[in-house]
XYZ file of C-alpha atoms in Angstrom:
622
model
C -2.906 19.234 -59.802
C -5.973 21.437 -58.352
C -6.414 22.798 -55.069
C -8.811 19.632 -54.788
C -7.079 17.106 -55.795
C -3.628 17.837 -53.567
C -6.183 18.156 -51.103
C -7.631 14.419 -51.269
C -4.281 12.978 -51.810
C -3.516 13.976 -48.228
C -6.418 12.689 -46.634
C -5.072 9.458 -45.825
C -2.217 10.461 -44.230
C -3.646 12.702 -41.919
C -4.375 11.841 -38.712
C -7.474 12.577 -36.689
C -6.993 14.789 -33.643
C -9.250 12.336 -31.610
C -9.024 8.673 -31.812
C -6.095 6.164 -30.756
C -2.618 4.807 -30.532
C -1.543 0.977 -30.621
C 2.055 1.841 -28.343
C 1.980 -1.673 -26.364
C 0.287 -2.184 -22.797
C 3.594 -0.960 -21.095
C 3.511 2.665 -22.435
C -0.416 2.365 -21.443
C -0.159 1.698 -17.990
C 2.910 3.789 -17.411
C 0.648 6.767 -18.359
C -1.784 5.435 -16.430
C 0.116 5.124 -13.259
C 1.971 7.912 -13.404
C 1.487 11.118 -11.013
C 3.522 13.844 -9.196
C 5.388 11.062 -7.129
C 6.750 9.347 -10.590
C 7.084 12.571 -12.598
C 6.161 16.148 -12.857
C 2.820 15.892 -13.791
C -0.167 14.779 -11.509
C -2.136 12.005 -11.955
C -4.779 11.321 -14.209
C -7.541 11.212 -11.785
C -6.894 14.591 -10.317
C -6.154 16.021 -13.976
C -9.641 15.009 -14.314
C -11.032 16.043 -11.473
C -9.633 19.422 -12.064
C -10.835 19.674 -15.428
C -14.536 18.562 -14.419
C -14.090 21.417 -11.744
C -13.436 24.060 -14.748
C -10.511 24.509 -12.853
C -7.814 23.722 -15.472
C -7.121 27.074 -16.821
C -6.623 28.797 -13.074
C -4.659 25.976 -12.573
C -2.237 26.764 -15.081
C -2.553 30.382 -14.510
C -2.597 31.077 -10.839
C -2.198 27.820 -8.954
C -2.680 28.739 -5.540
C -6.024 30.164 -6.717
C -6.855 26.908 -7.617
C -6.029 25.159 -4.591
C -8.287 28.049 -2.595
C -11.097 27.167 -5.061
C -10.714 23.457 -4.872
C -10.511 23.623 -1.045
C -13.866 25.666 -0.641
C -15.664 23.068 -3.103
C -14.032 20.410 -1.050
C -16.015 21.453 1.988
C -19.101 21.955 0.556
C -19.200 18.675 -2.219
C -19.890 15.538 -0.888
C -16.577 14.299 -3.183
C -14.133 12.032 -1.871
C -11.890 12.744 -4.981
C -11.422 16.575 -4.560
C -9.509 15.856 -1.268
C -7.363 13.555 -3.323
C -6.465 16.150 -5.858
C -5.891 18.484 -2.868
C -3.475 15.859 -1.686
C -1.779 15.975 -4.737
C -1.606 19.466 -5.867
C -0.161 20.739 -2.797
C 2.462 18.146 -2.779
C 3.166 19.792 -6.470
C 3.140 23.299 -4.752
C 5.232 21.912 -2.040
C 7.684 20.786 -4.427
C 7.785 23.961 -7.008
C 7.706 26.022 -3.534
C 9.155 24.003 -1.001
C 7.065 25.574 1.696
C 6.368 22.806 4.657
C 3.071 24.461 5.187
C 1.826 22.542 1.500
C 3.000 19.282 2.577
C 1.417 19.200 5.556
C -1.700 20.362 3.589
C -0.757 17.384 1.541
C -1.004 15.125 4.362
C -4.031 16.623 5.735
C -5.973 16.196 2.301
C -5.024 12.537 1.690
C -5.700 11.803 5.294
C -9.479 13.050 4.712
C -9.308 10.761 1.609
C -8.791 7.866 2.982
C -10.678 7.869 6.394
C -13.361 10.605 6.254
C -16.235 9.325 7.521
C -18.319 12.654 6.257
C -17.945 11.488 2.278
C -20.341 9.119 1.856
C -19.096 5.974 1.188
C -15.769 4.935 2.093
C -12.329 5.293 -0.508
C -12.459 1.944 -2.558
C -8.711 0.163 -2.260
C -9.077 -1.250 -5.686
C -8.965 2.703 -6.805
C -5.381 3.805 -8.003
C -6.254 6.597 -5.904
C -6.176 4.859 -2.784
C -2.462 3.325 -2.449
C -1.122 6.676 -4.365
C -2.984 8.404 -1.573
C -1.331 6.619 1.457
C 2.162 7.349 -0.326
C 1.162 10.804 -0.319
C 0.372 11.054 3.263
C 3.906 8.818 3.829
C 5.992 11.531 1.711
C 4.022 14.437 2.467
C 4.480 13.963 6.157
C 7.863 13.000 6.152
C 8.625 16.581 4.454
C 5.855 18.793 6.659
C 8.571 17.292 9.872
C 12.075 18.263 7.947
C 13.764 20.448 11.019
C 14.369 23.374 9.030
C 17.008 24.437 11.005
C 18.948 20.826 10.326
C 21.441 20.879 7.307
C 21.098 17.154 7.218
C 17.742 16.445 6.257
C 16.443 14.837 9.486
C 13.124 15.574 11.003
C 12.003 16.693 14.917
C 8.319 15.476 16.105
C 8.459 18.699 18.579
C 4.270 19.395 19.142
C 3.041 22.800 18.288
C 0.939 25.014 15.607
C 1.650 24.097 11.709
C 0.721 26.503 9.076
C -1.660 25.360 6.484
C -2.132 27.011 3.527
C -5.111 29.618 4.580
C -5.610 28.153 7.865
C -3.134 25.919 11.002
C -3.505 23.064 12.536
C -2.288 22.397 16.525
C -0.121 19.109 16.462
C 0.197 17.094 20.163
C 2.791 14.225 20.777
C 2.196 10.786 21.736
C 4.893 8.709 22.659
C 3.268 6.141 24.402
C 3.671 3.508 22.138
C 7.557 3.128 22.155
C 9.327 1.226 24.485
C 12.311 2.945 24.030
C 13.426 5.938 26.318
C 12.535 8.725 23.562
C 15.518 10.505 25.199
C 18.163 7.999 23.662
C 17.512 9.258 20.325
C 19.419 12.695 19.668
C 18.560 12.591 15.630
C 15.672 11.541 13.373
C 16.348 9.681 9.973
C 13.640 9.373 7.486
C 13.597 5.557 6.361
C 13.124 6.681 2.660
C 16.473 8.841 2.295
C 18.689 5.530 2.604
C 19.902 3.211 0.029
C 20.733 0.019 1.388
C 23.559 -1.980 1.210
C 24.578 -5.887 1.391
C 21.069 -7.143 2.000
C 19.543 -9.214 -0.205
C 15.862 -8.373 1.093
C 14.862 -4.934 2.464
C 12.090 -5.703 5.053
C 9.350 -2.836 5.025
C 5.891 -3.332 5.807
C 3.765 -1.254 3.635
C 0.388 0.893 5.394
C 0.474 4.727 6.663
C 3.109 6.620 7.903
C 6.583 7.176 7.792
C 8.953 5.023 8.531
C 12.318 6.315 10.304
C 15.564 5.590 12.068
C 16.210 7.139 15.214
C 19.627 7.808 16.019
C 21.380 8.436 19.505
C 24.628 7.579 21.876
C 23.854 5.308 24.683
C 25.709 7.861 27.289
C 24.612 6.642 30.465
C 25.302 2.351 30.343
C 24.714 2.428 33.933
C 21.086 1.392 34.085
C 20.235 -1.968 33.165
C 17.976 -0.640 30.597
C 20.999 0.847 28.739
C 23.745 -1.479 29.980
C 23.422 -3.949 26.985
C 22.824 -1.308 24.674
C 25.906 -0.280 22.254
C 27.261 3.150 22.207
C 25.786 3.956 19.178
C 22.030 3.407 18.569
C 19.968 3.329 15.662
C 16.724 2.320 16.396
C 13.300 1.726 13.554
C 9.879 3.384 14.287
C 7.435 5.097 12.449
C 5.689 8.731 13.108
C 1.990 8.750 12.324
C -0.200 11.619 12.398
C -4.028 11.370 13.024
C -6.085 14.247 12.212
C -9.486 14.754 13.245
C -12.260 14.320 10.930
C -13.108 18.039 10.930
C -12.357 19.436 7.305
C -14.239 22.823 8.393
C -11.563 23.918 10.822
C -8.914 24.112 8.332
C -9.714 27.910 7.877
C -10.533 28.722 11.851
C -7.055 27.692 13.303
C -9.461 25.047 15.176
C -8.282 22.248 13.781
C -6.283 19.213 16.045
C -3.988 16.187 15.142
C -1.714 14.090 17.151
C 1.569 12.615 16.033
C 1.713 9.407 17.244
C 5.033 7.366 17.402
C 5.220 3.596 17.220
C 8.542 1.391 17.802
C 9.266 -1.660 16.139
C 9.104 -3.916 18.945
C 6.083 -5.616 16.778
C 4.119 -5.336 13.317
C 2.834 -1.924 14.176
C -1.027 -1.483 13.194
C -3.504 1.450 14.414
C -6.962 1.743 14.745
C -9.019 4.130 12.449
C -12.468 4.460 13.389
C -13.040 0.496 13.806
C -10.281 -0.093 11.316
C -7.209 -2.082 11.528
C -4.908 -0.297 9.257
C -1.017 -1.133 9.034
C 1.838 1.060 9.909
C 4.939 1.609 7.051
C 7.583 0.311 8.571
C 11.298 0.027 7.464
C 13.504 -2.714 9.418
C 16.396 -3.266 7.567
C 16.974 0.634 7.207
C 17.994 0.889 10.568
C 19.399 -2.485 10.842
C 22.195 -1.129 7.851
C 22.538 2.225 9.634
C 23.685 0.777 12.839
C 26.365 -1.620 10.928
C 27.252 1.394 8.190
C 30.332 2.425 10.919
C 30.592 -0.621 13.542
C 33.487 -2.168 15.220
C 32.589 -5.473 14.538
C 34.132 -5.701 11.204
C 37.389 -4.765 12.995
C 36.675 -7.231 15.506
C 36.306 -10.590 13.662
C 39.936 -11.464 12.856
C 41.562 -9.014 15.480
C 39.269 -11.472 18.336
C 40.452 -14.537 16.974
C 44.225 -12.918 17.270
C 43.515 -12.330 20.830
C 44.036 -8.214 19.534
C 42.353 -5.819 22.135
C 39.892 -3.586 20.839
C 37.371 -0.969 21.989
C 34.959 -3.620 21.736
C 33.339 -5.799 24.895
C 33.395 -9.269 25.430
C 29.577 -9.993 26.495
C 26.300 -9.938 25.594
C 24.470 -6.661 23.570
C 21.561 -5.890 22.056
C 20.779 -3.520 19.650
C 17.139 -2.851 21.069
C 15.934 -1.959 24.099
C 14.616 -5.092 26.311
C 11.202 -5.391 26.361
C 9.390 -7.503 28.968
C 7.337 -10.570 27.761
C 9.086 -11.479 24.439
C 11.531 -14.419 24.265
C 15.192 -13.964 24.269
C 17.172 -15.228 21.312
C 20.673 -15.327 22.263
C 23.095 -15.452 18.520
C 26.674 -16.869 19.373
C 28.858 -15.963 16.434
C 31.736 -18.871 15.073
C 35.461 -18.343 15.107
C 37.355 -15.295 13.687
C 33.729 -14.062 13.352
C 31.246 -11.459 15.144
C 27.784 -10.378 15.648
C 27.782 -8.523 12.410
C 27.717 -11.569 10.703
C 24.095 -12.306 11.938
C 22.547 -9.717 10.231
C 20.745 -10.995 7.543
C 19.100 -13.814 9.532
C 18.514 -11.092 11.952
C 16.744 -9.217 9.181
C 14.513 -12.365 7.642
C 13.781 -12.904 11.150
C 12.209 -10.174 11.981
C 10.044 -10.063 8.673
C 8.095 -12.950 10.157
C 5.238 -11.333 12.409
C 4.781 -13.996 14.811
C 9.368 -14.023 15.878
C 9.079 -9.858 15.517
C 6.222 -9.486 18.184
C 7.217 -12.454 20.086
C 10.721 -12.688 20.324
C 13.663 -10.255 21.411
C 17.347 -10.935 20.383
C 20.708 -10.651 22.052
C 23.998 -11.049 20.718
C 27.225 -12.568 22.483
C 30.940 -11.609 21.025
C 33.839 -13.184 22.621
C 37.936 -13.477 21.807
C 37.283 -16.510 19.518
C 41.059 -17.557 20.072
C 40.527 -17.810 23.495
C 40.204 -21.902 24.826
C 36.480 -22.549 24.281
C 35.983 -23.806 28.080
C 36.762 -20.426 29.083
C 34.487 -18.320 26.063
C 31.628 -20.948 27.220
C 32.133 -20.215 30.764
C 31.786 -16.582 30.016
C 29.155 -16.764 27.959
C 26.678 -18.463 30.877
C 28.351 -15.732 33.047
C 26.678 -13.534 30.742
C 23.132 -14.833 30.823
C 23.095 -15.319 34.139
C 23.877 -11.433 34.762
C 21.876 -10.573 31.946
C 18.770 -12.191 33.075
C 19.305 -10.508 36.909
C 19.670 -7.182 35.740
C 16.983 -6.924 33.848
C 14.338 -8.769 35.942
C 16.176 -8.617 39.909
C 12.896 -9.931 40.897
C 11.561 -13.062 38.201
C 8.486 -10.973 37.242
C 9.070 -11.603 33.639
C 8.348 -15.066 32.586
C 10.093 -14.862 28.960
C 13.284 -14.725 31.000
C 12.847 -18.485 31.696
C 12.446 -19.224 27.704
C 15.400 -18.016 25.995
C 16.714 -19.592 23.045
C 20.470 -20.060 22.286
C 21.520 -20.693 18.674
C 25.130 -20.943 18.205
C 27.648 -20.866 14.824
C 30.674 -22.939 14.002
C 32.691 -23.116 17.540
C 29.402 -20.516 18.855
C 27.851 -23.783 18.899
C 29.971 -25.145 21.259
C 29.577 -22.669 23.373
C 25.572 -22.912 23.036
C 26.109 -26.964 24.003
C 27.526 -25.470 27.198
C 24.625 -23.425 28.444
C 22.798 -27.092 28.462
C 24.774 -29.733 29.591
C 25.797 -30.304 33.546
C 29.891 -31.456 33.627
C 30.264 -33.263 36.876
C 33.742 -34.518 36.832
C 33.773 -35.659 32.880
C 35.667 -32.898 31.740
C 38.141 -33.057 34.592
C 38.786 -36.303 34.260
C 39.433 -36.448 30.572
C 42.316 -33.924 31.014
C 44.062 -35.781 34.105
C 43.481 -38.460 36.151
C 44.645 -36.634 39.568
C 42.185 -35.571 42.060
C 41.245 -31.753 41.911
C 41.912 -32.153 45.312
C 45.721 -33.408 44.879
C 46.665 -29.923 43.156
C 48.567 -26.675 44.052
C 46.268 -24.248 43.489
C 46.069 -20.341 44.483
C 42.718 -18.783 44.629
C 42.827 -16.971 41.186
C 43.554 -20.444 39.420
C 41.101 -22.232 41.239
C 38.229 -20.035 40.528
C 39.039 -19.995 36.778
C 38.869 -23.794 37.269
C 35.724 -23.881 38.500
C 34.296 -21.627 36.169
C 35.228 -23.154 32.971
C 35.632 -26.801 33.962
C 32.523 -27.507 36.109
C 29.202 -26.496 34.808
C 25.722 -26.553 35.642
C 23.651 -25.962 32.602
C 21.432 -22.578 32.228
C 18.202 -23.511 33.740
C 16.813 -20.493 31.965
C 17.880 -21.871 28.423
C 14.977 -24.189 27.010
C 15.867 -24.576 23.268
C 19.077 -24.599 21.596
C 20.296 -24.544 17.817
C 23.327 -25.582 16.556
C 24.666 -24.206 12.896
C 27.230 -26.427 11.550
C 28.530 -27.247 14.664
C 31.782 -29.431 15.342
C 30.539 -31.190 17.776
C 33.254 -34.010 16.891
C 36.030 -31.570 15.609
C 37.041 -29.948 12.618
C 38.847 -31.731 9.883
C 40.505 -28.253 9.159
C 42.508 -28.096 12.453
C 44.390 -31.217 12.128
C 46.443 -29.937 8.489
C 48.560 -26.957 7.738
C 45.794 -24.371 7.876
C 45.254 -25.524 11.388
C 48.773 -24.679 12.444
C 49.102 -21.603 10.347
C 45.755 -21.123 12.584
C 47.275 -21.815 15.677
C 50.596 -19.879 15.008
C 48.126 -16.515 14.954
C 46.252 -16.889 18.355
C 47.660 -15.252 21.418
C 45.918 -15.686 24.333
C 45.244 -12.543 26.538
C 47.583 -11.938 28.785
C 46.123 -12.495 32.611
C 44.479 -15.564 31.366
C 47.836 -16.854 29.818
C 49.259 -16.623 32.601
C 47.116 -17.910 35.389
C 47.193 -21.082 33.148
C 50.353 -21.340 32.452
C 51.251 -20.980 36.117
C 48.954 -23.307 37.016
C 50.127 -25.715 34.738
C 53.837 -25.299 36.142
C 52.957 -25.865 39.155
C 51.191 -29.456 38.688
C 53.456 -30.558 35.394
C 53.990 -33.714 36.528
C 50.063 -33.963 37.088
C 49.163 -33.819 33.703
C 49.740 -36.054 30.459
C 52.657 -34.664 28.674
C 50.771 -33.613 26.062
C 49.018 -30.896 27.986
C 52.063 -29.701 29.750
C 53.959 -27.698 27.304
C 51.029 -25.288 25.538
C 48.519 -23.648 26.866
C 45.195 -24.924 24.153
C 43.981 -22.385 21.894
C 40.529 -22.871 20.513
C 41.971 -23.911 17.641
C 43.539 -26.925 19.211
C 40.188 -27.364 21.338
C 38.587 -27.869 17.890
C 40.968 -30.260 17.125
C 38.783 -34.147 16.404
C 41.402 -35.873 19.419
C 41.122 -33.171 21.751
C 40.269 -34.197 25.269
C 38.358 -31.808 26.289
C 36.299 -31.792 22.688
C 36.081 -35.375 22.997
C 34.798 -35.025 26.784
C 32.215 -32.544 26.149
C 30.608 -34.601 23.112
C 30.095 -37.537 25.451
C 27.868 -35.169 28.221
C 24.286 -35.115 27.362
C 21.961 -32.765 26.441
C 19.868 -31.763 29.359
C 16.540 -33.517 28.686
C 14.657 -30.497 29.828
C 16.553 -28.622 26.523
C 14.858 -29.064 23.247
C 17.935 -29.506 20.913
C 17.840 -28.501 17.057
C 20.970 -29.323 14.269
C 21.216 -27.324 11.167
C 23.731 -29.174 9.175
C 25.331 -27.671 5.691
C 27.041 -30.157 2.728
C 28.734 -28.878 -0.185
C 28.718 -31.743 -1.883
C 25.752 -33.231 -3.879
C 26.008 -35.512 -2.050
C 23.696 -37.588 0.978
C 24.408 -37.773 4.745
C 26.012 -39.212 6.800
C 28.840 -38.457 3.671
C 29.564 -35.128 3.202
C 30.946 -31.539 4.687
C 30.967 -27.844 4.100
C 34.562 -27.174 4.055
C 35.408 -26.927 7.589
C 32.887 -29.421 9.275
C 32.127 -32.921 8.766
C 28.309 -34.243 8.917
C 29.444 -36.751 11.158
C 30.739 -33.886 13.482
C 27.847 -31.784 13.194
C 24.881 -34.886 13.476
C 23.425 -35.346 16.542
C 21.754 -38.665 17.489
C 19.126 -37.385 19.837
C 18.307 -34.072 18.398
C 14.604 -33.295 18.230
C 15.127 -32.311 14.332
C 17.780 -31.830 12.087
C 17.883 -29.799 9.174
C 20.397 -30.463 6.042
C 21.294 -27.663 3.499
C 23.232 -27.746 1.261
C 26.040 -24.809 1.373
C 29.233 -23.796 2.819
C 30.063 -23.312 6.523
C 29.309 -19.765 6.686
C 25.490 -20.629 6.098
C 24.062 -18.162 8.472
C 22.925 -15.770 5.735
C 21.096 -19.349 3.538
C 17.400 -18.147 3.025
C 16.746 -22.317 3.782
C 18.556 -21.787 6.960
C 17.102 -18.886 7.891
C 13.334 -20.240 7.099
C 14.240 -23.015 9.314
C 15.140 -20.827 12.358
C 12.048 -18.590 11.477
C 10.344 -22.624 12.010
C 12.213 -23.112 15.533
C 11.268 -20.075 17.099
C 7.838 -20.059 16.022
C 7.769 -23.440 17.829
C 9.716 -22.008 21.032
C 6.668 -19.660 21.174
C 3.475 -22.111 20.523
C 5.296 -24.423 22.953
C 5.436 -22.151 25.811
C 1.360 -21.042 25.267
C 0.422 -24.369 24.997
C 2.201 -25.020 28.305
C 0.720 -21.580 29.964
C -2.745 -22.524 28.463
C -2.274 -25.921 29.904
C -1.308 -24.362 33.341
C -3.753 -21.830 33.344
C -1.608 -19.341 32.950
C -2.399 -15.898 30.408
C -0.909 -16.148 27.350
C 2.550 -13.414 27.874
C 4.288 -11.297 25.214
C 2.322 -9.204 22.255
C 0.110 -10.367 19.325
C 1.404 -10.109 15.880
């Protein structure tokens, strides 16, 4: 065959050098969207924008040539899209090079991206460029604040003079948009370096800046700012640095930012030249940090056992209080613990209007202790909760707090809003108070956990399948297996059970011989049970009933393997909200929607009522 011929033959099979590819849409728009931050290449857009430049080649060659070049065309072309490729190209140097000085260039160059009022017309968010910009600032700045002398990775917002490739820039602090005592946190965790564990939603808010968890020991618990604190603190924020729209002074040392750091005590935002721009935030990061090494796994079974461990009986939070915003007290269930609230407390707060409005406290408690006693406690708690942190009554969310209680927590919610008189009394013995031998120690405990005045601070209650009626579970074999493992702590033991000696003859028999666990106080024919179902609701208390079913089946049939629908129904509640699970239903996304419904309520009840009163709306926007 001729030179020709073989020559024609191949012609079809070649293929052109220019033309096209049918790979599938998928393979398309991964090339598309890829860039430094998904691989090792940058981005199409700046690949282009260096090539249009005629700065490919140098690129290659001598990179930090480049970036001189493309920084001296950036100040004198009126291009919004060399300042992106800036952005991106010193986040590659930063990465081959690790020098912090790049990534704060980085930082710098997509910050004059996306706000620069000098470059004509402002950066269109429908570009690719513009959301692939922010997440350059967000990882650029997290990296230009490592503390290089940390072998850990966190980061220090200490003010001062950062290099800049061919130029500085003088950072200031602002703090003034924390809550928090800045001085509690000892150690700085970028957001972004933890996996998280257990939660079925990560809550993070996505805008500018990066998002971090700021851990610290609570040292000094003798302030009431830091008495309901735990010892260990993790708290969310996010560190945002604003640079001034001065691209010249890169080169003259001139040039100014400030780092401005923002708590999560609401849906952070920040103004940009007239613009409302959202933070990044990460919730749930810090949320998983501060349960990553708690006690109150330990807790759960070893409370119910009446076990002493270095944990307190009382009420905690795990932020710092912040005036205006509506307490939500969570009261865990038996052989349970605060722990257990964390993924409502984590669907919670993604709801704007509960995060900016609302604050939450938790109460833990010896779950095996009688339930008069935990309930008395627990309005002990409020009450000294609610004095420490506002002596005075300045702070008018104080008088709005919600309680929402679990299981046998429920009971001890129905306690903070019902008044006893003599009912409960009188259902355990039909002797005067008056007739019995009593020393001063049992007579106060007495007092406390058998007469009640409701909370007059508590407005709204919720009850999560509550036995209200009893628990069919405490009447069989698990019951008494149940009741075999409680001990009660010692000291209260034995006030009652010296008490009890003392006036045998005073009581049925079948309250002589046993001091009652709350296990037997759960029990459908226990007195006291029975008593404190038959005391109303304070009218004044907005009641709510959140009642789970296993069973396919429709109320009032029905229960969720510990709790009867008929236990947990009340007649007069102001709504009532079937789902259909087991009794551990905190965690339900139903459930928690539901709460996220109540507390919404709790807030556009109370402005009405100011509004109506003439009173200024109190607590932050969302």
């Amino acid at each position: 065959m001729t030179c020709l011929a073989l020559t024609l033959a191949a012609l079809p099979s070649c293929r052109s050098p220019l033309g096209v590819d049918n790979v599938g849409a998928d393979k398309v728009r991964a090339q598309l969207e890829a860039s430094v931050l998904t691989g090792d290449e940058p981005s199409a857009s700046t690949r282009q924008t260096v090539a249009m430049l005629g700065l490919q080649e140098t690129w290659e060659d001598d990179p930090d040539a480049a970036l001189v070049q493309l920084r001296e065309l950036a100040m004198l072309e009126d291009d919004r899209n060399i300042w992106f490729a800036l952005a991106e190209l010193h986040f590659v140097r930063a990465r081959d090079t690790g020098r912090r000085s790049e990534y704060m260039a980085s930082t710098v160059s997509a910050w004059w991206y996306l706000t620069s009022k000098h470059l004509g017309s402002p950066a269109d968010p429908f570009d690719r460029r513009f959301r692939l910009a922010a997440d350059l600032y967000n990882r650029s700045l997290v990296r230009a604040l490592r503390d290089e002398e940390s072998t850990d990775d966190s980061i220090r917002f200490t003010p001062g003079l950062f290099e800049l490739p061919g130029g500085s820039i003088e950072v200031s602090s602002d703090r003034s948009h924390i809550s928090w005592d800045p001085g509690l946190i000892t150690r700085v965790v970028p957001a972004d370096d933890l996996i998280v564990r257990g939660f079925d939603v990560r809550i993070r808010d996505y805008g500018l800046g990066a998002p971090f968890v700021g851990v610290g020991e609570n040292k000094d618990p003798s302030t009431p700012e830091t008495r309901y604190l735990p010892a260990r603190l993790s708290i969310s924020g996010t560190a945002f640095l604003r640079v001034e729209d001065r691209p010249e002074s890169w080169a003259d040392g001139t040039l100014k930012a400030s780092l401005e750091i923002y708590g999560d005590d609401e849906v952070p935002t920040v103004d940009i030249d007239g613009r409302t721009v959202p933070l990044e935030s990460d919730l749930t990061a810090s949320l998983a940090y501060s349960l990553e090494t708690s006690h109150a796994w330990d807790f759960e079974l070893a409370g119910f056992m009446g076990e002493v461990l270095n944990y307190k009986t009382g009420m905690f939070m795990l932020r710092p209080y912040v005036p205006g915003k509506i307490p939500v007290v969570l009261v865990h269930g038996t052989a349970s613990s605060p722990a257990r609230w964390a993924p409502m407390f984590n669907g919670l707060l993604a709801d704007p209007v509960v995060r900016s409005r609302c604050q939450f406290w938790f109460f833990t408690y010896n779950t095996g202790n009688p339930v008069a006693y935990s309930g008395a406690l627990l309005r002990e708690a409020l009450k000294d909760i609610v004095h420490a942190l506002d002596p005075q009554g300045l702070d008018p969310a104080l008088q709005q707090i919600v309680v929402m209680g679990h299981s046998q927590g429920g009971l001890l919610t129905r306690m903070t809003a019902t008044t006893t008189g003599n009912v409960i009394w009188d259902a355990l013995t039909k002797v005067p108070l008056a007739d019995f031998d009593l020393d001063p120690e049992a007579r106060t405990l007495i007092e406390r956990t058998l007469f009640w005045d409701r909370v007059p601070e508590v407005t709204r209650v919720i009850f999560l399948a509550t036995p209200h009626r009893g628990s069919f579970l405490t009447t069989g074999w698990i019951g008494s297996i149940a009741a075999s493992l409680v001990s009660i702590p010692k000291q209260l033991g034995g006030t009652i059970s010296d008490f009890v000696t003392r006036n045998r003859e005073k009581f049925p028999p079948e309250l002589r011989d046993k001091i009652p666990t709350a296990v037997d106080n759960m029990k459908p024919d226990n007195p006291f049970l029975m008593a404190l179902a038959s005391i109303p609701i304070d009218p004044a208390v907005r009641r709510h009933s959140i009642i789970a079913i296993e069973e396919n089946v429709e109320p009032p049939l029905g229960d969720d393997g510990v709790v009867q629908y008929t236990s947990a129904h009340l007649d007069d509640s102001d709504s009532e909200f079937v789902v259909r699970s087991g009794h551990s239903c905190q965690a339900n996304p139903l459930v928690i929607r539901e709460v996220r419904r109540l507390l919404r309520l709790q807030v556009s009840t109370w402005d009405a009522e100011r509004t109506a009163a003439g009173l200024p709306i109190v607590g932050t926007k969302p």
